[in-house]
Each structure stands twice: as C-alpha cells, then as structure tokens.
Short mmCIF file of C-alpha atoms and ligand atoms in Angstrom, two decimals:
data_model
loop_
_atom_site.label_atom_id
_atom_site.label_comp_id
_atom_site.label_asym_id
_atom_site.label_seq_id
_atom_site.Cartn_x
_atom_site.Cartn_y
_atom_site.Cartn_z
CA MET A 11 68.40 246.82 29.97
CA LEU A 12 72.13 246.89 30.56
CA ARG A 13 75.07 245.36 28.73
CA VAL A 14 77.10 243.21 31.06
CA PRO A 15 80.42 241.49 30.33
CA VAL A 16 80.00 237.73 30.62
CA ARG A 17 82.56 237.56 33.44
CA ARG A 18 80.39 239.94 35.49
CA ILE A 19 77.12 238.03 35.20
CA GLU A 20 75.58 237.57 38.63
CA PRO A 21 73.02 234.98 39.82
CA GLY A 22 69.46 236.15 39.13
CA MET A 23 70.27 238.28 36.07
CA VAL A 24 67.58 237.96 33.38
CA LEU A 25 68.25 238.33 29.65
CA ALA A 26 66.71 241.34 27.89
CA ARG A 27 67.86 240.08 24.49
CA PRO A 28 68.29 236.49 23.39
CA VAL A 29 71.85 235.29 22.85
CA PRO A 30 72.24 233.95 19.29
CA TYR A 31 74.62 231.20 18.35
CA PRO A 32 77.70 232.85 16.81
CA ASN A 33 77.45 230.56 13.80
CA ASP A 34 73.71 230.67 13.17
CA PRO A 35 71.75 233.93 13.09
CA TYR A 36 68.41 232.16 13.39
CA ARG A 37 69.06 230.00 16.47
CA PHE A 38 69.41 231.16 20.02
CA LEU A 39 71.63 229.73 22.70
CA LEU A 40 69.75 231.46 25.50
CA GLN A 41 66.24 232.89 25.29
CA ARG A 42 65.01 236.35 26.26
CA ASP A 43 63.38 236.82 29.69
CA ARG A 44 65.13 233.77 31.14
CA GLU A 45 67.49 233.86 34.06
CA ILE A 46 71.05 233.21 32.91
CA PRO A 47 72.25 229.93 34.41
CA MET A 48 75.68 230.46 35.95
CA SER A 49 76.67 227.11 34.44
CA ALA A 50 76.32 228.65 30.94
CA ILE A 51 79.13 231.16 31.49
CA PRO A 52 82.08 228.93 30.47
CA GLN A 53 80.18 227.96 27.31
CA LEU A 54 79.49 231.60 26.42
CA GLU A 55 83.18 232.44 26.87
CA LYS A 56 84.22 229.44 24.81
CA LEU A 57 81.97 230.57 21.96
CA GLY A 58 83.51 234.04 21.99
CA ILE A 59 80.43 235.79 23.43
CA PHE A 60 81.78 238.58 25.59
CA ASP A 61 78.69 240.56 26.62
CA VAL A 62 74.97 240.03 27.10
CA TRP A 63 72.05 242.41 27.51
CA VAL A 64 70.27 241.92 30.84
CA ARG A 65 67.09 243.42 32.24
CA HIS A 66 67.59 246.40 34.45
CA ARG A 67 64.88 248.37 36.22
CA SER A 68 64.43 251.87 34.80
CA LEU A 69 66.85 251.30 31.93
CA GLU A 70 64.18 249.64 29.78
CA PHE A 71 64.16 252.66 27.44
CA LEU A 72 67.51 251.46 26.08
CA GLU A 73 65.57 248.65 24.40
CA ASP A 74 64.04 251.19 22.03
CA VAL A 75 67.29 253.08 21.48
CA ILE A 76 69.36 250.01 20.67
CA ASP A 77 67.44 248.50 17.80
CA GLU A 78 67.20 244.74 17.89
CA GLY A 79 66.41 244.54 14.16
CA LEU A 80 69.76 246.06 13.27
CA GLY A 81 71.66 243.34 15.13
CA GLN A 82 69.59 240.71 13.30
CA ARG A 83 70.36 242.24 9.86
CA GLN A 84 74.07 242.40 10.72
CA ARG A 85 74.04 238.77 11.78
CA GLU A 86 72.37 237.80 8.50
CA VAL A 87 75.06 239.59 6.48
CA TYR A 88 77.71 238.00 8.66
CA TRP A 89 76.27 234.56 8.12
CA GLN A 90 76.15 234.95 4.33
CA VAL A 91 79.78 236.03 4.33
CA ARG A 92 80.87 233.30 6.68
CA ARG A 93 79.17 230.48 4.82
CA ASN A 94 80.53 231.67 1.54
CA PHE A 95 84.09 232.37 2.69
CA GLU A 96 84.25 228.98 4.43
CA GLU A 97 83.17 227.15 1.29
CA VAL A 98 85.90 228.90 -0.68
CA MET A 99 88.52 228.18 1.99
CA SER A 100 87.61 224.51 2.23
CA GLY A 101 87.73 224.13 -1.54
CA ALA A 102 84.03 223.20 -1.66
CA SER A 103 83.37 226.22 -3.83
CA LEU A 104 85.53 227.73 -6.52
CA GLY A 105 84.37 231.27 -6.09
CA LEU A 106 82.45 233.75 -4.03
CA ASP A 107 78.71 233.84 -4.51
CA ILE A 108 78.28 237.55 -4.94
CA SER A 109 74.50 237.43 -5.42
CA ASP A 110 74.11 236.14 -1.85
CA PHE A 111 76.07 239.10 -0.54
CA GLN A 112 74.11 241.57 -2.64
CA SER A 113 70.76 240.62 -1.21
CA ALA A 114 72.05 240.70 2.39
CA ILE A 115 73.58 244.15 1.79
CA SER A 116 70.36 245.42 0.23
CA ASN A 117 68.43 244.32 3.32
CA LEU A 118 70.89 246.00 5.66
CA PHE A 119 70.99 249.20 3.58
CA ASP A 120 67.19 249.45 3.34
CA PHE A 121 66.94 248.86 7.06
CA LEU A 122 69.48 251.59 7.85
CA LYS A 123 67.67 254.03 5.58
CA GLN A 124 64.27 253.49 7.10
CA SER A 125 65.41 253.19 10.71
CA ARG A 126 67.30 256.50 10.47
CA CYS A 127 69.70 255.10 12.99
CA GLY A 128 71.86 258.18 13.41
CA ASN A 129 74.90 256.96 15.24
CA VAL A 130 76.79 253.83 16.05
CA LEU A 131 75.50 251.96 19.00
CA LEU A 132 77.05 249.60 21.43
CA ASP A 133 76.01 246.51 19.55
CA LYS A 134 78.77 245.40 17.29
CA LEU A 135 79.45 241.93 16.04
CA ASP A 136 82.36 240.28 17.72
CA SER A 137 83.57 236.84 16.96
CA PHE A 138 86.84 235.32 18.03
CA ASP A 139 86.89 232.40 15.65
CA CYS A 140 85.70 234.25 12.57
CA TYR A 141 87.37 237.61 12.83
CA LEU A 142 87.59 238.09 9.09
CA MET A 143 83.85 237.69 8.62
CA SER A 144 82.71 239.75 11.61
CA HIS A 145 85.22 242.49 10.76
CA SER A 146 84.03 242.58 7.13
CA THR A 147 80.41 242.85 8.26
CA ASN A 148 81.22 245.63 10.73
CA VAL A 149 83.16 247.64 8.15
CA CYS A 150 80.28 247.23 5.67
CA TYR A 151 77.76 248.51 8.22
CA LEU A 152 79.93 251.40 9.43
CA ALA A 153 80.80 252.56 5.91
CA MET A 154 77.17 252.54 4.77
CA LEU A 155 76.08 254.45 7.86
CA LEU A 156 78.85 257.00 7.32
CA GLY A 157 78.01 257.23 3.60
CA MET A 158 74.40 258.01 4.47
CA LYS A 159 75.57 260.95 6.55
CA LEU A 160 77.73 262.19 3.67
CA GLU A 161 75.21 262.12 0.83
CA ARG A 162 75.96 265.70 -0.28
CA TYR A 163 79.70 265.05 -0.33
CA LEU A 164 79.15 261.86 -2.32
CA ILE A 165 77.14 263.71 -4.94
CA GLU A 166 79.92 266.32 -5.16
CA GLU A 167 82.73 263.78 -5.34
CA ARG A 168 80.99 261.42 -7.75
CA SER A 169 79.92 264.18 -10.11
CA SER A 170 79.98 262.01 -13.23
CA LYS A 171 76.95 260.14 -11.85
CA THR A 172 73.37 261.22 -11.30
CA PRO A 173 72.74 262.22 -7.65
CA GLN A 174 70.70 259.06 -7.21
CA GLN A 175 73.54 256.87 -8.45
CA ALA A 176 76.16 258.87 -6.55
CA LYS A 177 74.57 258.16 -3.20
CA ASN A 178 73.78 254.53 -3.89
CA LEU A 179 75.81 252.82 -1.22
CA LYS A 180 75.27 249.20 -2.17
CA GLU A 181 78.55 249.05 -4.15
CA LEU A 182 80.31 250.57 -1.15
CA GLY A 183 78.76 247.93 1.09
CA LEU A 184 79.78 245.12 -1.25
CA GLY A 185 83.35 246.43 -1.57
CA CYS A 186 83.62 246.70 2.22
CA LEU A 187 82.20 243.24 2.76
CA LEU A 188 84.87 241.85 0.45
CA HIS A 189 87.68 244.27 1.34
CA ASP A 190 89.85 241.70 3.15
CA VAL A 191 88.88 238.65 1.12
CA GLY A 192 92.50 238.46 -0.09
CA LYS A 193 93.54 237.54 3.47
CA MET A 194 92.27 234.04 2.71
CA LYS A 195 95.46 233.67 0.67
CA VAL A 196 97.76 234.88 3.44
CA PRO A 197 99.18 232.03 5.57
CA ASP A 198 97.53 231.70 9.01
CA GLU A 199 100.83 232.01 10.87
CA ILE A 200 101.28 235.50 9.44
CA LEU A 201 97.61 236.47 9.74
CA ASN A 202 97.41 235.52 13.43
CA LYS A 203 100.93 236.49 14.45
CA PRO A 204 100.75 238.29 17.79
CA GLY A 205 103.96 240.28 17.53
CA ARG A 206 105.47 242.55 14.91
CA PHE A 207 105.89 241.35 11.35
CA THR A 208 109.32 240.78 9.85
CA PRO A 209 109.85 242.84 6.65
CA GLU A 210 109.16 239.70 4.56
CA GLU A 211 105.95 238.92 6.47
CA ARG A 212 104.81 242.52 6.13
CA GLU A 213 105.39 242.34 2.40
CA ILE A 214 103.16 239.24 2.14
CA MET A 215 100.49 240.76 4.38
CA GLU A 216 100.42 243.92 2.31
CA LEU A 217 99.62 241.89 -0.77
CA HIS A 218 96.14 241.03 0.52
CA PRO A 219 94.41 243.91 -1.34
CA VAL A 220 95.96 242.69 -4.60
CA TYR A 221 95.01 239.07 -3.92
CA GLY A 222 91.48 240.22 -3.08
CA TYR A 223 91.24 242.35 -6.19
CA GLU A 224 92.24 239.37 -8.34
CA MET A 225 89.51 237.30 -6.67
CA VAL A 226 86.69 239.79 -7.20
CA LYS A 227 87.70 241.48 -10.47
CA GLY A 228 85.05 240.94 -13.15
CA ARG A 229 82.64 239.47 -10.60
CA VAL A 230 81.70 242.74 -8.96
CA SER A 231 81.45 246.28 -10.34
CA PRO A 232 84.74 248.18 -10.85
CA THR A 233 83.61 250.53 -8.03
CA ALA A 234 83.37 247.71 -5.50
CA ALA A 235 86.59 246.11 -6.79
CA GLN A 236 88.41 249.45 -6.25
CA VAL A 237 87.44 249.34 -2.58
CA VAL A 238 89.06 245.92 -2.26
CA LEU A 239 92.25 247.10 -3.96
CA ASN A 240 92.63 250.48 -2.29
CA HIS A 241 91.30 250.25 1.25
CA HIS A 242 94.80 250.81 2.70
CA GLN A 243 95.57 254.06 0.89
CA ARG A 244 96.24 257.03 3.13
CA TYR A 245 94.87 260.46 2.30
CA CYS A 246 98.34 261.93 2.92
CA GLY A 247 99.96 259.26 0.70
CA GLY A 248 102.08 256.31 1.70
CA GLY A 249 99.53 253.53 1.82
CA TYR A 250 99.61 250.27 -0.10
CA PRO A 251 99.57 248.43 -2.48
CA GLN A 252 102.43 250.08 -4.32
CA ARG A 253 101.40 251.09 -7.83
CA VAL A 254 103.61 250.16 -10.73
CA ASP A 255 103.88 251.44 -14.26
CA VAL A 256 102.31 248.72 -16.39
CA ALA A 257 104.68 249.38 -19.31
CA THR A 258 107.99 249.61 -17.45
CA GLY A 259 107.29 247.89 -14.13
CA ASP A 260 108.72 250.92 -12.29
CA PRO A 261 107.10 251.94 -9.00
CA LEU A 262 104.73 254.90 -9.19
CA PRO A 263 103.98 257.32 -6.33
CA THR A 264 101.13 256.09 -4.12
CA MET A 265 97.72 257.64 -4.57
CA GLN A 266 96.81 260.43 -2.22
CA GLY A 267 94.07 262.94 -1.43
CA LYS A 268 91.21 263.01 -3.88
CA GLN A 269 93.04 260.71 -6.29
CA ILE A 270 91.76 257.96 -4.01
CA PRO A 271 88.14 257.11 -4.92
CA ILE A 272 85.75 258.31 -2.24
CA PHE A 273 84.38 254.84 -1.42
CA CYS A 274 87.96 253.69 -0.73
CA ARG A 275 88.48 256.70 1.57
CA LEU A 276 85.35 255.74 3.49
CA ALA A 277 86.43 252.10 3.74
CA THR A 278 89.94 252.99 4.98
CA LEU A 279 88.64 254.88 7.97
CA CYS A 280 85.99 252.32 8.95
CA ASP A 281 88.54 249.53 8.58
CA VAL A 282 91.01 251.17 10.98
CA TYR A 283 88.30 251.91 13.53
CA ASP A 284 86.79 248.45 13.53
CA ALA A 285 90.14 246.63 13.62
CA ALA A 286 91.18 248.65 16.68
CA THR A 287 87.91 248.24 18.59
CA THR A 288 87.78 244.48 18.07
CA LYS A 289 88.98 241.92 20.53
CA ARG A 290 91.58 239.66 18.94
CA ILE A 291 93.53 236.65 20.08
CA TYR A 292 96.54 238.90 20.63
CA HIS A 293 94.95 242.09 21.94
CA SER A 294 91.89 242.99 23.97
CA ALA A 295 89.29 245.37 22.58
CA LYS A 296 90.09 249.02 23.07
CA PRO A 297 87.28 251.32 24.19
CA ALA A 298 85.94 253.68 21.50
CA VAL A 299 87.31 256.73 23.33
CA GLN A 300 90.85 255.32 23.12
CA VAL A 301 90.57 254.42 19.43
CA LEU A 302 89.14 257.84 18.54
CA HIS A 303 92.08 259.44 20.37
CA GLU A 304 94.60 257.30 18.49
CA MET A 305 92.95 258.09 15.17
CA ARG A 306 93.24 261.81 15.87
CA THR A 307 96.86 261.62 17.02
CA PHE A 308 98.82 258.65 15.60
CA CYS A 309 96.80 258.54 12.37
CA LYS A 310 96.87 262.28 11.70
CA GLY A 311 96.51 262.91 7.97
CA PHE A 312 95.56 259.33 7.07
CA PHE A 313 91.91 260.14 6.42
CA ASP A 314 89.89 262.54 4.27
CA PRO A 315 89.12 265.39 6.74
CA VAL A 316 85.49 265.70 5.60
CA ILE A 317 84.88 262.01 6.15
CA GLU A 318 86.80 262.03 9.42
CA GLN A 319 84.69 264.87 10.83
CA ALA A 320 81.44 263.12 9.87
CA PHE A 321 82.75 259.95 11.46
CA TYR A 322 83.34 261.65 14.82
CA GLU A 323 79.75 262.86 14.69
CA ILE A 324 78.31 259.36 14.41
CA ILE A 325 80.75 257.46 16.61
CA PRO A 326 80.23 258.26 20.26
CA ALA A 327 83.38 258.17 22.39
CA PHE A 328 81.11 256.64 25.03
CA PRO A 329 78.36 254.63 23.30
CA ILE A 330 74.88 254.51 24.80
CA GLY A 331 74.63 251.51 27.09
CA GLN A 332 78.31 251.49 28.05
CA VAL A 333 79.09 251.10 31.75
CA VAL A 334 81.68 253.60 32.97
CA THR A 335 83.35 254.65 36.22
CA LEU A 336 83.23 258.34 37.10
CA SER A 337 85.95 260.39 38.80
CA ASN A 338 83.91 260.23 42.03
CA ARG A 339 84.17 256.39 41.72
CA ILE A 340 80.45 255.98 41.01
CA GLU A 341 79.62 253.31 38.41
CA ALA A 342 77.20 254.62 35.81
CA VAL A 343 75.69 253.81 32.42
CA VAL A 344 75.79 256.15 29.42
CA VAL A 345 72.24 257.04 28.36
CA ASP A 346 72.66 259.79 25.77
CA PHE A 347 75.09 260.98 23.11
CA ASN A 348 75.70 264.65 22.60
CA PRO A 349 77.83 265.14 19.43
CA SER A 350 78.71 268.70 20.44
CA GLN A 351 80.22 267.50 23.73
CA PRO A 352 81.31 263.95 22.90
CA GLY A 353 83.43 263.51 26.02
CA ARG A 354 80.62 264.51 28.39
CA PRO A 355 77.49 262.39 27.85
CA LYS A 356 74.50 261.99 30.16
CA VAL A 357 74.83 259.06 32.55
CA GLN A 358 72.67 257.31 35.13
CA CYS A 359 74.30 256.02 38.29
CA LEU A 360 74.20 252.29 38.99
CA ARG A 361 76.44 251.80 42.00
CA SER A 362 77.83 254.17 44.61
CA ALA A 363 81.53 254.59 45.32
CA THR A 364 81.13 252.17 48.21
CA GLY A 365 79.39 249.56 46.04
CA GLU A 366 75.71 250.06 46.99
CA THR A 367 73.25 249.66 44.15
CA PHE A 368 71.02 252.65 43.34
CA GLN A 369 67.42 251.46 43.32
CA ASP A 370 66.32 253.77 40.52
CA PRO A 371 69.17 254.99 38.26
CA SER A 372 66.81 257.41 36.44
CA LEU A 373 66.66 259.46 39.64
CA GLU A 374 70.42 259.58 39.71
CA GLU A 375 71.06 261.09 36.28
CA ILE A 376 74.09 263.31 35.76
CA ASP A 377 74.62 265.43 32.67
CA LEU A 378 78.40 265.58 32.52
CA ALA A 379 78.16 268.57 30.17
CA ILE A 380 76.74 270.52 33.13
CA PHE A 381 78.63 268.92 36.00
CA THR A 382 82.03 269.43 34.42
CA ASP A 383 83.87 268.73 37.68
CA ILE A 384 82.95 265.05 37.22
CA GLU A 385 84.36 263.04 34.34
CA ILE A 386 84.50 259.50 33.05
CA VAL A 387 87.78 257.92 34.14
CA GLU A 388 87.41 254.22 33.43
CA VAL A 389 85.74 252.02 30.80
CA GLU A 390 85.94 248.24 30.91
CA GLU A 391 88.95 248.33 33.23
CA THR A 392 90.81 250.79 30.99
CA ASP A 393 91.92 254.12 32.42
CA VAL A 394 90.58 256.55 29.81
CA ARG A 395 91.89 259.79 31.31
CA PRO A 396 94.75 260.05 28.78
CA TYR A 397 92.19 260.11 25.95
CA LEU A 398 89.77 262.72 27.25
CA ALA A 399 91.75 265.77 26.10
CA THR A 400 91.12 264.99 22.41
CA GLN A 401 87.38 264.75 23.14
CA TYR A 402 87.37 268.09 24.93
CA GLU A 403 89.32 269.67 22.05
CA MET A 404 86.45 268.71 19.75
CA GLU A 405 84.10 270.81 21.88
CA LEU A 406 86.40 273.81 21.61
CA ALA A 407 86.74 273.37 17.86
CA ARG A 408 82.99 273.83 17.34
FE1 LIG B 562 92.88 245.10 4.69
FE1 LIG B 563 90.17 245.16 7.19
#
C-alpha cells in the first residue's frame, strides 16, 4: 500500500485502509478495498482528510509494518478527548471526565507495550477543525513511545519510586493528553491568529499552562498536573510560566535542567515536534526532516540531551511509507528506517524521471546508505536539501 495525498488521487485507485470519519472512530466514510470515487475528493478535503492509504502492487508489506490497530487506538483516545473537551467548552459539562481519559490511555499504553512498535510511523492524527484534540492525542502517543525507550533513564531520574512505578507511563500520558487544556480559556482570535502575537497577546497565550493547571489540579495526580503546568520549560532555562515567590510575589528564576521533572521534559520535546509537523490553518505541515533540522539548530539547548538523542532514534527523518523525490528525479517510497544513517533510508522506485511507472518497485530498490551519490531532495513539494546536513552529521557523530 502507499500513502497518497488526497489531491493526487487518480481514477482507479483502491483503498488499502478504510477512511474513518474524523469525528467518529467507529464509522467509516469510505471502505477498504473499494475504488475511491473521484466525486468524494472535495468531501475528504472539506473534512480535513489529507492523505489516504491505497493499494499498490508489491508494497503490500507496508500493511504489516504500519499497524492498523495503533491508528484505531489513537482515534479512540482522540474521540474521548474531543467529546469531553467539547462538553466543557459548550458548558454542558462542568469538568473534565478524567476516568474516560484514563481508560483510553491504558488501552493505548498496553497496545504500545505489546506491539513493540519501535519507531514513529507515517500515520499520525491530523484534524483541521479539532487541532487541540488531535495535537493532545499525538503528544500523548509520542511521549509514551519515547518514555518506553527511556525506561532506564526514568528509573534513574525518578529514584524515589520503585522501578515499576518509575517507568509507569500512564501519568505521563494523562498529563500530555491534558497539557494544552488551558487553551480552552484563551480567546479564539489569539489561539488561531496567523501572524505574530503582540506582547499582550503573547502574555495571554503563555498563561495557558497556568489555566490548565488550575483546571486539572486535584483531579489528576500531582505528576500529571506538573506536566500541564511545565510543558513549556526549556532545559537551558527561559521557558514559561514565570515562577513567583508565593510569599513576596517576586519573580523567581525559571526552572532549568534537571530541576524540571522528567515527564515535563519529555512532554516539551514531543509538543514542539508535533506542533511543527501538523498542518494548521495558517501553515502547512512541515516534513519530519525539516522539523528535526529546526529542533537541532533553532531549538539548541531547549531539550534534555538524553531525551533528545532517544527521540532522534525513534523519529525517522523520512518515515516508512513517505513518497520522496530523489536527486536523479525518480519518485520513490521509503521502505526502511536505519537509525544509524537516518538521512539515507532504503527506497523503492515508483516513477522514473520521465514519469513512467515502474511495474514492480521491489525490483527497483535503492539503499541510499550504499548509493551515496543519490539523495532525497524533495518531500511533499518541499525542497529538503537544506536539512540533509544535520541528518548526515548524526551519522558522523556515531
Ligand atoms: Fe502548550
Ligand atoms: Fe501543545
């Protein structure tokens, strides 16, 4: 199967995965194994569905690699969050129903543990109309996956707990799911503003962790509440919210380094990554390779280096299933992730430089780690050449 942007659907393409309704995880808009009617395209775009998985000869093995169950669990978490947040926003409910979230997180966590899904795949929730909910679900999933990779570090950093408690990630998941809940109290015109904030608007926006903390305090564990309050703290200092001395009201220096609880450090990084890779009303989605480059350059020092390193090992610069253009102008699909050479994955060629389709892409496989004179130059119409150097540096650093 192959992931195809909705605008590039061609007549005759058959769905490899059903397309769920964005607002109902249990109902499908289009069924698996059916040809996609061209007339459905405007509707898909209107609903904020940007990509679909279609059948592709000889790429069927991707069906096993990209686990369908994971997407379903993520949608279930998303739906719990969405239903609950909407009730609070409409005034139908006075508070968040935490028990609903807890069971959805438990399901997702148990699934991640047993599926041993090692790295992040090209199957992330995207939703135009409900950014807050899809973003919260993505951060929850990413942080739990990253936490699973860092079990030893968690035991070390949370030394007051038993090892079993230290690596229990359900509180992390809950904190991440609720991390931006305070944004419900930020006016929409600030929240959705396309340009830069004025200093006053920024001040209001930066209050969202405090608003969120007030909403969840006493309803969730202090560990999860900490994540809500401190998910914008930078490892090098200088994040927000500003701390104040309770007695005098004077500002205190911001937290930094290991003063910041480890779950907050995990959430900070996953939050930045997901926000940047998500399509928003005011910016298109950036490819992973671009966001990873920006994190390593513009965000230098923001993240705990141990967590950051582990993150680069689970987040492929070119996720499996992504369609890319090579420097020889061949269009290809990424079929493998090699953490030791993240900028040079294995690809299978789909279309020649002159536009002819390769009948069997598996016969046209190129390992870019071997054929180093060929590189990936374009992803989803973005020229990625400026971002490759940071990927190649990672190889040298090993
Ligand atoms: Fe936030
Ligand atoms: Fe966020």
